């Protein structure tokens, strides 16, 4: 039986959702006009006043906001509430330049945690569950967001944070944890380690996993489900819009429901900024309808994905986003060809490898070099050079047929590629461009 955390709104009619969005958007635009001078200037530059926004149908008139605006206004320039009303910041894991800092009032935290509670409930969570949270805690939103959601559902919450893998496994087994929350790459690593320790899927008490914060393929989902003996649910979010729980998967596992009472999604062509219809891939854009401290409107996420309003078998009515295919900024252009790490991962997993790989791109004599280092699984490990060459050729052919590009494939021994406890680092781009 499907469970809901806030059934009335999660299963509301389209008319009800639209009415909520209309009312909240009008209020939100008034809020940013009054309280965020930067927004007022942006609206004025387009000749707009709040009177031009009468319903969600007018959303397209409003200016976009991008990561560059956030950097430009760092740290306090986009704040929608006085500091005395703000209770928390969170920040992205960005490695270059200034980080993005997002602010929350207590109301903002409540609605964010509600979104996470919806996700945990959709994965079957109740107050009978023991929910282990192995996302990082601290500035990263993964740990704090799911921690709050788990409390709201009433699960016994185990805030292990990420890292110290053997201790994670000890708690899963000793406390009989039933739900695991972490990045998919860390879930795969925990599975690998548990297998080595002799635990099979039937020995592991977990029944569900809530995995997100990075792109992962269907093949990786099946691998994790098999190793841990669980159902694995996807969860999506980003710091700027709140954190995990902006969208989450239900029992149908056919895309993630976006919490439309709080966020309006749009898909745009990243070059022309034109709004695209359902089914067409493009850049995902979000408008926060009721956030107070960091009220972003038409925020360009750089994530590439597709929306669908098709009816879902779980009973929820909120629009679904397909798994993001990648980000406009992690798409590699190699010898002129667009390459997403997720495409490479699909080829590897289809050929029996685990998702332990690294893509190394360089430029030598003005030509891009493209190497994929892939770990052999312990079962396929061999020092027979002929066999290794045959296996490499299968992958080179597989990559060529999906990308139209010749890669150098190097098979390496099990456990030579560093494991990640958070978001995996898949690409090393040495080109100075
Ligand atoms: O990763 C929030 C989060 C925490 C989501 C835990 C899910 C679970 P950031 O660090 O700001 O926030 O990174 C946001 O991560 O724009 C996407 O590119 C990527 N991302 C997040 N979830 C998914 C997902 C958190 N399920 C950026 N699939 C986003 C693919 C994802 N990519």
CSV table of C-alpha atoms and ligand atoms in Angstrom, one decimal:
chain,number,residue,atom,x,y,z
A,1,UNK,CA,0.0,0.0,0.0
A,2,UNK,CA,1.3,3.4,-1.0
A,3,UNK,CA,2.0,5.7,2.0
A,4,UNK,CA,1.9,9.5,1.9
A,5,UNK,CA,3.2,12.0,4.4
A,6,UNK,CA,0.9,14.8,3.3
A,7,UNK,CA,-1.7,13.0,1.2
A,8,UNK,CA,-4.0,15.9,0.7
A,9,UNK,CA,-1.4,18.0,-1.1
A,10,UNK,CA,0.7,15.2,-2.6
A,11,UNK,CA,-2.4,13.8,-4.4
A,12,UNK,CA,-4.3,17.1,-5.0
A,13,UNK,CA,-6.0,17.7,-8.3
A,14,UNK,CA,-4.2,19.8,-10.9
A,15,UNK,CA,-6.7,22.6,-10.3
A,16,UNK,CA,-5.8,22.7,-6.6
A,17,UNK,CA,-2.1,22.6,-7.3
A,18,UNK,CA,-2.5,25.4,-9.9
A,19,UNK,CA,-4.6,27.5,-7.4
A,20,UNK,CA,-1.9,27.2,-4.8
A,21,UNK,CA,0.9,28.1,-7.2
A,22,UNK,CA,-1.0,31.1,-8.5
A,23,UNK,CA,-1.6,32.5,-5.0
A,24,UNK,CA,1.9,31.8,-3.8
A,25,UNK,CA,3.7,33.1,-6.8
A,26,UNK,CA,1.9,36.5,-6.6
A,27,UNK,CA,2.9,36.7,-2.9
A,28,UNK,CA,6.5,35.7,-3.6
A,29,UNK,CA,7.0,38.2,-6.3
A,30,UNK,CA,5.7,40.9,-4.0
A,31,UNK,CA,8.1,39.7,-1.3
A,32,UNK,CA,11.2,39.9,-3.5
A,33,UNK,CA,10.2,43.2,-4.9
A,34,UNK,CA,9.8,44.7,-1.4
A,35,UNK,CA,12.7,42.9,0.3
A,36,UNK,CA,15.4,42.1,-2.2
A,37,UNK,CA,16.7,45.2,-4.0
A,38,UNK,CA,18.7,43.1,-6.5
A,39,UNK,CA,15.4,41.4,-7.7
A,40,UNK,CA,13.6,44.7,-7.9
A,41,UNK,CA,16.4,46.0,-10.2
A,42,UNK,CA,16.2,42.9,-12.3
A,43,UNK,CA,12.5,43.3,-12.7
A,44,UNK,CA,12.7,47.0,-13.4
A,45,UNK,CA,15.3,46.2,-16.1
A,46,UNK,CA,12.6,44.2,-17.8
A,47,UNK,CA,10.0,46.8,-17.3
A,48,UNK,CA,8.1,44.7,-14.8
A,49,UNK,CA,6.3,45.5,-11.5
A,50,UNK,CA,4.5,43.0,-9.2
A,51,UNK,CA,1.2,44.0,-10.9
A,52,UNK,CA,2.4,42.2,-14.1
A,53,UNK,CA,2.3,38.8,-12.2
A,54,UNK,CA,-1.3,37.8,-11.7
A,55,UNK,CA,-0.9,34.1,-11.7
A,56,UNK,CA,1.6,31.3,-12.4
A,57,UNK,CA,0.8,31.8,-16.1
A,58,UNK,CA,2.9,35.0,-15.9
A,59,UNK,CA,6.0,33.2,-14.6
A,60,UNK,CA,7.7,33.3,-18.0
A,61,UNK,CA,7.8,37.1,-17.9
A,62,UNK,CA,10.2,37.1,-14.9
A,63,UNK,CA,14.0,37.3,-15.3
A,64,UNK,CA,16.1,34.2,-14.7
A,65,UNK,CA,18.7,34.0,-11.9
A,66,UNK,CA,21.9,32.1,-12.3
A,67,UNK,CA,24.8,30.8,-10.3
A,68,UNK,CA,26.7,33.9,-11.5
A,69,UNK,CA,24.1,36.1,-9.8
A,70,UNK,CA,24.6,34.1,-6.6
A,71,UNK,CA,28.4,34.5,-6.8
A,72,UNK,CA,28.0,38.2,-7.5
A,73,UNK,CA,25.7,38.7,-4.6
A,74,UNK,CA,27.6,36.6,-2.1
A,75,UNK,CA,27.1,36.4,0.8
A,76,UNK,CA,24.0,38.5,1.8
A,77,UNK,CA,22.9,40.2,-1.5
A,78,UNK,CA,19.9,37.9,-2.1
A,79,UNK,CA,18.7,37.6,1.5
A,80,UNK,CA,14.9,38.0,1.7
A,81,UNK,CA,14.7,38.4,5.5
A,82,UNK,CA,16.6,40.3,8.2
A,83,UNK,CA,19.3,38.3,9.8
A,84,UNK,CA,17.4,38.2,13.1
A,85,UNK,CA,14.8,36.0,11.3
A,86,UNK,CA,17.4,33.6,9.8
A,87,UNK,CA,18.4,30.5,11.8
A,88,UNK,CA,20.7,28.5,9.5
A,89,UNK,CA,23.0,28.5,6.5
A,90,UNK,CA,24.0,25.5,4.3
A,91,UNK,CA,26.5,25.6,1.5
A,92,UNK,CA,27.4,23.7,-1.6
A,93,UNK,CA,30.4,21.4,-2.0
A,94,UNK,CA,31.7,23.6,-4.9
A,95,UNK,CA,35.5,23.2,-5.2
A,96,UNK,CA,36.4,26.4,-7.1
A,97,UNK,CA,35.8,30.0,-6.1
A,98,UNK,CA,33.3,31.1,-3.6
A,99,UNK,CA,30.8,28.6,-2.3
A,100,UNK,CA,27.1,29.1,-2.7
A,101,UNK,CA,25.5,29.9,0.6
A,102,UNK,CA,21.8,29.4,1.2
A,103,UNK,CA,19.8,30.8,4.1
A,104,UNK,CA,16.8,29.5,6.0
A,105,UNK,CA,14.2,30.8,8.5
A,106,UNK,CA,12.6,28.3,10.8
A,107,UNK,CA,9.7,28.2,8.4
A,108,UNK,CA,12.1,27.4,5.5
A,109,UNK,CA,13.6,24.5,7.5
A,110,UNK,CA,10.1,23.2,8.3
A,111,UNK,CA,9.0,23.1,4.7
A,112,UNK,CA,12.4,21.5,3.6
A,113,UNK,CA,12.1,18.8,6.3
A,114,UNK,CA,8.5,18.2,5.2
A,115,UNK,CA,9.8,17.5,1.7
A,116,UNK,CA,12.3,15.0,3.1
A,117,UNK,CA,9.6,13.4,5.2
A,118,UNK,CA,7.5,12.9,2.0
A,119,UNK,CA,10.5,11.2,0.4
A,120,UNK,CA,11.1,8.9,3.3
A,121,UNK,CA,7.4,8.0,3.5
A,122,UNK,CA,7.3,7.3,-0.2
A,123,UNK,CA,10.2,4.8,0.3
A,124,UNK,CA,7.9,3.0,2.8
A,125,UNK,CA,9.3,4.7,6.0
A,126,UNK,CA,7.2,4.8,9.1
A,127,UNK,CA,7.8,5.4,12.8
A,128,UNK,CA,8.7,1.7,13.0
A,129,UNK,CA,11.8,2.2,11.0
A,130,UNK,CA,15.4,2.7,11.9
A,131,UNK,CA,16.8,5.2,9.4
A,132,UNK,CA,20.6,5.5,9.1
A,133,UNK,CA,21.8,8.7,7.5
A,134,UNK,CA,25.2,8.3,5.9
A,135,UNK,CA,25.1,11.6,4.0
A,136,UNK,CA,27.6,14.1,5.3
A,137,UNK,CA,26.4,16.4,8.0
A,138,UNK,CA,27.5,20.0,8.3
A,139,UNK,CA,27.4,22.5,5.5
A,140,UNK,CA,26.3,19.9,3.0
A,141,UNK,CA,22.5,19.6,3.0
A,142,UNK,CA,22.2,15.8,2.7
A,143,UNK,CA,22.7,14.9,6.4
A,144,UNK,CA,20.7,17.8,8.0
A,145,UNK,CA,17.8,17.6,5.5
A,146,UNK,CA,17.2,13.9,5.8
A,147,UNK,CA,17.8,14.0,9.5
A,148,UNK,CA,14.9,16.4,9.9
A,149,UNK,CA,12.7,14.4,7.6
A,150,UNK,CA,13.4,11.2,9.5
A,151,UNK,CA,12.5,12.9,12.8
A,152,UNK,CA,9.2,14.1,11.2
A,153,UNK,CA,8.3,10.6,10.1
A,154,UNK,CA,9.2,9.4,13.6
A,155,UNK,CA,11.9,6.9,12.5
A,156,UNK,CA,14.6,6.1,14.9
A,157,UNK,CA,17.3,8.2,13.3
A,158,UNK,CA,20.9,7.1,13.3
A,159,UNK,CA,23.0,10.2,12.3
A,160,UNK,CA,26.3,8.4,11.3
A,161,UNK,CA,27.2,11.0,8.7
A,162,UNK,CA,29.5,9.7,6.0
A,163,UNK,CA,32.8,7.8,6.3
A,164,UNK,CA,34.2,5.2,8.7
A,165,UNK,CA,32.7,2.4,6.6
A,166,UNK,CA,33.1,-0.5,9.0
A,167,UNK,CA,31.4,1.5,11.8
A,168,UNK,CA,28.5,2.2,9.4
A,169,UNK,CA,28.1,-1.5,8.8
A,170,UNK,CA,28.3,-2.3,12.5
A,171,UNK,CA,25.4,0.1,13.1
A,172,UNK,CA,23.3,-1.3,10.2
A,173,UNK,CA,23.7,-4.8,11.6
A,174,UNK,CA,23.5,-4.1,15.3
A,175,UNK,CA,20.6,-1.6,15.2
A,176,UNK,CA,18.9,-3.5,12.4
A,177,UNK,CA,18.6,-0.4,10.3
A,178,UNK,CA,15.9,-0.7,7.7
A,179,UNK,CA,16.4,2.5,5.7
A,180,UNK,CA,19.8,3.8,4.4
A,181,UNK,CA,20.3,7.3,3.1
A,182,UNK,CA,23.6,8.2,1.3
A,183,UNK,CA,25.0,8.9,-2.1
A,184,UNK,CA,24.6,6.0,-4.6
A,185,UNK,CA,28.3,5.7,-5.0
A,186,UNK,CA,28.7,5.3,-1.2
A,187,UNK,CA,25.8,2.8,-1.1
A,188,UNK,CA,27.7,0.8,-3.8
A,189,UNK,CA,30.8,0.9,-1.7
A,190,UNK,CA,29.0,-0.2,1.5
A,191,UNK,CA,27.5,-3.1,-0.5
A,192,UNK,CA,31.0,-4.1,-1.8
A,193,UNK,CA,32.4,-4.0,1.8
A,194,UNK,CA,29.5,-6.0,3.2
A,195,UNK,CA,29.9,-8.6,0.6
A,196,UNK,CA,33.6,-8.9,1.5
A,197,UNK,CA,32.6,-9.3,5.1
A,198,UNK,CA,30.4,-12.2,4.1
A,199,UNK,CA,27.0,-10.6,4.3
A,200,UNK,CA,24.5,-11.6,1.6
A,201,UNK,CA,21.3,-9.7,0.8
A,202,UNK,CA,19.3,-11.9,3.1
A,203,UNK,CA,21.6,-11.1,6.1
A,204,UNK,CA,21.3,-7.4,5.7
A,205,UNK,CA,18.3,-5.9,7.6
A,206,UNK,CA,17.9,-2.9,5.2
A,207,UNK,CA,14.7,-2.8,3.1
A,208,UNK,CA,15.0,0.6,1.3
A,209,UNK,CA,17.7,3.1,0.3
A,210,UNK,CA,17.2,6.8,-0.5
A,211,UNK,CA,20.1,7.7,-2.7
A,212,UNK,CA,20.8,11.0,-4.5
A,213,UNK,CA,23.1,14.1,-4.7
A,214,UNK,CA,24.8,12.8,-7.9
A,215,UNK,CA,23.8,11.2,-11.2
A,216,UNK,CA,23.4,7.4,-11.2
A,217,UNK,CA,22.1,5.0,-13.8
A,218,UNK,CA,19.3,2.4,-13.7
A,219,UNK,CA,22.0,-0.2,-14.0
A,220,UNK,CA,23.7,1.0,-10.9
A,221,UNK,CA,20.3,1.0,-9.2
A,222,UNK,CA,19.9,-2.7,-10.0
A,223,UNK,CA,23.4,-3.6,-8.8
A,224,UNK,CA,22.8,-1.8,-5.4
A,225,UNK,CA,19.4,-3.4,-5.0
A,226,UNK,CA,20.8,-6.8,-5.6
A,227,UNK,CA,23.8,-6.5,-3.3
A,228,UNK,CA,21.9,-5.0,-0.4
A,229,UNK,CA,18.6,-6.7,-0.9
A,230,UNK,CA,16.7,-3.4,-0.9
A,231,UNK,CA,14.5,-1.2,-3.1
A,232,UNK,CA,16.6,1.9,-4.0
A,233,UNK,CA,14.8,5.2,-4.4
A,234,UNK,CA,16.2,8.3,-6.1
A,235,UNK,CA,16.1,11.7,-4.4
A,236,UNK,CA,17.0,15.0,-5.9
A,237,UNK,CA,17.7,18.5,-4.7
A,238,UNK,CA,20.2,21.3,-4.5
A,239,UNK,CA,21.4,23.7,-1.8
A,240,UNK,CA,20.2,26.8,-3.6
A,241,UNK,CA,16.5,25.6,-3.6
A,242,UNK,CA,16.7,24.0,-0.1
A,243,UNK,CA,18.5,20.7,-0.3
A,244,UNK,CA,17.4,17.0,-0.8
A,245,UNK,CA,13.7,16.5,-1.3
A,246,UNK,CA,13.0,19.0,-4.0
A,247,UNK,CA,11.9,15.8,-5.8
A,248,UNK,CA,11.7,12.2,-4.8
A,249,UNK,CA,10.8,8.8,-6.1
A,250,UNK,CA,7.7,6.8,-5.2
A,251,UNK,CA,7.1,3.0,-5.5
A,252,UNK,CA,6.6,3.3,-9.3
A,253,UNK,CA,10.3,4.3,-9.7
A,254,UNK,CA,9.5,6.1,-12.9
A,255,UNK,CA,10.9,9.5,-12.2
A,256,UNK,CA,10.8,11.8,-9.2
A,257,UNK,CA,7.8,13.8,-8.1
A,258,UNK,CA,8.7,17.5,-7.7
A,259,UNK,CA,7.0,19.1,-4.7
A,260,UNK,CA,5.0,21.5,-6.7
A,261,UNK,CA,3.3,23.2,-3.8
A,262,UNK,CA,6.7,24.6,-3.0
A,263,UNK,CA,8.6,24.7,-6.3
A,264,UNK,CA,7.5,25.3,-9.9
A,265,UNK,CA,9.8,23.6,-12.4
A,266,UNK,CA,10.4,24.6,-16.0
A,267,UNK,CA,12.6,23.1,-18.7
A,268,UNK,CA,14.3,25.6,-21.0
A,269,UNK,CA,16.6,25.5,-23.9
A,270,UNK,CA,19.9,26.5,-22.3
A,271,UNK,CA,21.0,28.6,-25.3
A,272,UNK,CA,17.8,30.4,-26.3
A,273,UNK,CA,16.1,30.3,-22.8
A,274,UNK,CA,12.9,29.3,-24.5
A,275,UNK,CA,10.5,27.2,-22.3
A,276,UNK,CA,10.2,23.6,-23.7
A,277,UNK,CA,7.2,21.3,-23.5
A,278,UNK,CA,7.0,18.0,-21.5
A,279,UNK,CA,9.2,15.2,-22.9
A,280,UNK,CA,11.9,17.5,-24.3
A,281,UNK,CA,15.3,17.5,-22.6
A,282,UNK,CA,16.6,20.9,-21.4
A,283,UNK,CA,17.9,22.8,-18.4
A,284,UNK,CA,15.8,22.5,-15.3
A,285,UNK,CA,14.7,25.8,-13.7
A,286,UNK,CA,13.1,26.2,-10.3
A,287,UNK,CA,11.0,28.9,-8.7
A,288,UNK,CA,10.6,28.8,-4.9
A,289,UNK,CA,7.0,29.6,-4.0
A,290,UNK,CA,7.1,30.0,-0.3
A,291,UNK,CA,10.7,30.2,0.9
A,292,UNK,CA,11.4,33.3,2.9
A,293,UNK,CA,15.1,33.8,3.5
A,294,UNK,CA,16.4,32.7,0.1
A,295,UNK,CA,13.5,33.1,-2.3
A,296,UNK,CA,15.0,32.2,-5.7
A,297,UNK,CA,12.9,32.8,-8.8
A,298,UNK,CA,13.5,31.0,-12.1
A,299,UNK,CA,16.8,29.7,-10.9
A,300,UNK,CA,18.8,27.9,-13.6
A,301,UNK,CA,20.1,24.7,-12.1
A,302,UNK,CA,22.3,23.6,-15.1
A,303,UNK,CA,20.9,20.1,-14.7
A,304,UNK,CA,19.6,18.5,-17.9
A,305,UNK,CA,16.4,16.6,-17.6
A,306,UNK,CA,12.9,15.9,-18.9
A,307,UNK,CA,9.5,16.5,-17.2
A,308,UNK,CA,6.3,14.5,-17.5
A,309,UNK,CA,2.8,15.2,-16.3
A,310,UNK,CA,1.7,11.6,-17.1
A,311,UNK,CA,-0.5,10.0,-14.4
A,312,UNK,CA,1.6,8.0,-11.9
A,313,UNK,CA,0.5,4.7,-10.5
A,314,UNK,CA,1.4,5.8,-6.9
A,315,UNK,CA,-1.5,8.3,-6.8
A,316,UNK,CA,0.6,11.4,-6.5
A,317,UNK,CA,-0.3,14.1,-8.9
A,318,UNK,CA,2.9,16.2,-8.8
A,319,UNK,CA,4.9,16.5,-12.0
A,320,UNK,CA,7.8,14.1,-12.3
A,321,UNK,CA,11.4,14.7,-13.5
A,322,UNK,CA,13.3,11.9,-15.1
A,323,UNK,CA,16.7,11.1,-13.7
A,324,UNK,CA,19.0,14.1,-14.6
A,325,UNK,CA,21.2,13.1,-17.5
A,326,UNK,CA,24.0,15.3,-16.2
A,327,UNK,CA,24.8,18.9,-15.8
A,328,UNK,CA,25.5,21.4,-18.5
A,329,UNK,CA,28.7,21.9,-16.7
A,330,UNK,CA,29.8,18.3,-16.3
A,331,UNK,CA,29.1,17.5,-20.0
A,332,UNK,CA,32.5,17.0,-21.5
A,333,UNK,CA,33.2,18.0,-25.1
A,334,UNK,CA,35.8,15.6,-26.4
A,335,UNK,CA,36.9,16.1,-30.0
A,336,UNK,CA,33.7,18.0,-30.5
A,337,UNK,CA,31.4,15.3,-29.2
A,338,UNK,CA,29.2,15.8,-26.2
A,339,UNK,CA,29.9,13.2,-23.6
A,340,UNK,CA,28.0,12.7,-20.3
A,341,UNK,CA,29.7,10.5,-17.6
A,342,UNK,CA,26.4,8.7,-17.2
A,343,UNK,CA,26.6,7.3,-20.8
A,344,UNK,CA,29.9,5.8,-20.0
A,345,UNK,CA,28.6,4.3,-16.8
A,346,UNK,CA,25.8,2.6,-18.7
A,347,UNK,CA,28.2,0.9,-21.0
A,348,UNK,CA,30.3,-0.4,-18.1
A,349,UNK,CA,27.5,-1.6,-16.0
A,350,UNK,CA,25.9,-3.4,-19.0
A,351,UNK,CA,29.1,-5.3,-19.4
A,352,UNK,CA,29.2,-6.6,-15.9
A,353,UNK,CA,31.5,-4.0,-14.3
A,354,UNK,CA,30.7,-2.0,-11.1
A,355,UNK,CA,30.6,1.8,-11.2
A,356,UNK,CA,34.3,2.1,-10.2
A,357,UNK,CA,35.8,4.1,-13.1
A,358,UNK,CA,37.5,7.3,-13.9
A,359,UNK,CA,37.5,9.4,-17.1
A,360,UNK,CA,40.7,11.1,-17.9
A,361,UNK,CA,40.8,13.7,-20.6
A,362,UNK,CA,43.8,15.6,-21.8
A,363,UNK,CA,44.9,17.6,-24.9
A,364,UNK,CA,48.1,16.5,-26.6
A,365,UNK,CA,49.3,18.2,-29.8
A,366,UNK,CA,46.0,19.9,-30.1
A,367,UNK,CA,44.0,16.7,-30.0
A,368,UNK,CA,41.9,15.6,-27.1
A,369,UNK,CA,42.8,12.3,-25.5
A,370,UNK,CA,40.1,10.3,-23.9
A,371,UNK,CA,40.8,7.4,-21.5
A,372,UNK,CA,38.5,5.4,-19.3
A,373,UNK,CA,40.1,3.5,-16.5
A,374,UNK,CA,37.8,0.7,-15.3
A,375,UNK,CA,38.2,-1.6,-12.4
A,376,UNK,CA,37.8,-5.3,-13.0
A,377,UNK,CA,35.5,-7.0,-10.5
A,378,UNK,CA,37.2,-9.6,-8.3
A,379,UNK,CA,35.4,-12.3,-10.3
A,380,UNK,CA,36.9,-11.2,-13.6
A,381,UNK,CA,40.3,-10.3,-12.3
A,382,UNK,CA,43.1,-12.0,-14.3
A,383,UNK,CA,46.7,-11.5,-15.4
A,384,UNK,CA,46.1,-13.1,-18.7
A,385,UNK,CA,46.9,-10.3,-21.1
A,386,UNK,CA,45.0,-11.8,-24.0
A,387,UNK,CA,41.8,-11.9,-21.9
A,388,UNK,CA,42.3,-8.4,-20.7
A,389,UNK,CA,42.8,-7.1,-24.3
A,390,UNK,CA,39.6,-8.9,-25.3
A,391,UNK,CA,37.7,-7.3,-22.5
A,392,UNK,CA,39.1,-3.8,-23.3
A,393,UNK,CA,38.1,-4.2,-26.9
A,394,UNK,CA,34.5,-5.0,-25.9
A,395,UNK,CA,34.3,-1.8,-23.9
A,396,UNK,CA,36.0,0.3,-26.7
A,397,UNK,CA,33.4,-1.0,-29.1
A,398,UNK,CA,30.5,-0.4,-26.7
A,399,UNK,CA,31.7,3.2,-26.0
A,400,UNK,CA,32.1,3.9,-29.7
A,401,UNK,CA,28.6,2.7,-30.5
A,402,UNK,CA,27.0,4.9,-27.9
A,403,UNK,CA,29.3,8.0,-28.2
A,404,UNK,CA,30.6,7.8,-31.7
A,405,UNK,CA,34.0,8.3,-30.2
A,406,UNK,CA,37.1,6.1,-29.8
A,407,UNK,CA,38.3,5.8,-26.2
A,408,UNK,CA,41.3,4.2,-24.7
A,409,UNK,CA,40.1,1.7,-22.1
A,410,UNK,CA,42.4,0.6,-19.4
A,411,UNK,CA,41.3,-2.2,-17.1
A,412,UNK,CA,42.9,-2.0,-13.7
A,413,UNK,CA,43.0,-4.3,-10.7
A,414,UNK,CA,40.1,-4.4,-8.2
A,415,UNK,CA,40.2,-1.6,-5.6
A,416,UNK,CA,42.7,0.6,-7.4
A,417,UNK,CA,40.3,3.5,-8.0
A,418,UNK,CA,39.6,5.5,-4.8
A,419,UNK,CA,36.1,5.0,-3.3
A,420,UNK,CA,34.0,8.0,-2.4
A,421,UNK,CA,32.1,8.5,0.8
A,422,UNK,CA,30.1,11.4,-0.7
A,423,UNK,CA,29.8,12.5,-4.3
A,424,UNK,CA,32.1,10.4,-6.5
A,425,UNK,CA,34.8,12.2,-8.6
A,426,UNK,CA,34.5,10.6,-12.1
A,427,UNK,CA,36.3,13.0,-14.4
A,428,UNK,CA,39.8,14.3,-14.4
A,429,UNK,CA,40.1,16.9,-17.1
A,430,UNK,CA,43.7,17.9,-17.6
A,431,UNK,CA,43.0,20.2,-20.6
A,432,UNK,CA,43.9,23.8,-19.9
A,433,UNK,CA,40.9,25.3,-21.7
B,1,LIG,O1,23.4,17.3,-3.6
B,1,LIG,C1,21.4,18.0,-2.3
B,1,LIG,C2,21.1,16.5,-2.1
B,1,LIG,C3,21.6,15.9,-0.9
B,1,LIG,C4,20.3,15.8,-3.0
B,1,LIG,C5,21.3,14.5,-0.7
B,1,LIG,C6,19.9,14.5,-2.8
B,1,LIG,C7,20.4,13.9,-1.6
B,1,LIG,P1,24.2,20.2,-3.9
B,1,LIG,O2,25.5,19.7,-3.2
B,1,LIG,O3,23.9,21.6,-3.9
B,1,LIG,O4,23.0,19.6,-3.2
B,1,LIG,O5,24.3,19.6,-5.4
B,1,LIG,C8,23.2,19.8,-6.2
B,1,LIG,O6,23.7,17.7,-7.3
B,1,LIG,O7,22.2,20.4,-9.1
B,1,LIG,C9,22.5,18.0,-9.4
B,1,LIG,O8,23.5,18.3,-10.3
B,1,LIG,C10,23.1,16.9,-8.4
B,1,LIG,N1,22.1,16.0,-7.9
B,1,LIG,C11,21.4,16.1,-6.8
B,1,LIG,N2,20.6,15.0,-6.7
B,1,LIG,C12,20.7,14.3,-7.8
B,1,LIG,C13,20.1,13.1,-8.3
B,1,LIG,C14,22.7,18.2,-3.1
B,1,LIG,N3,19.2,12.4,-7.6
B,1,LIG,C15,23.5,19.1,-7.5
B,1,LIG,N4,20.5,12.7,-9.6
B,1,LIG,C16,22.3,19.1,-8.4
B,1,LIG,C17,21.4,13.4,-10.3
B,1,LIG,C18,21.7,14.9,-8.6
B,1,LIG,N5,22.0,14.5,-9.8
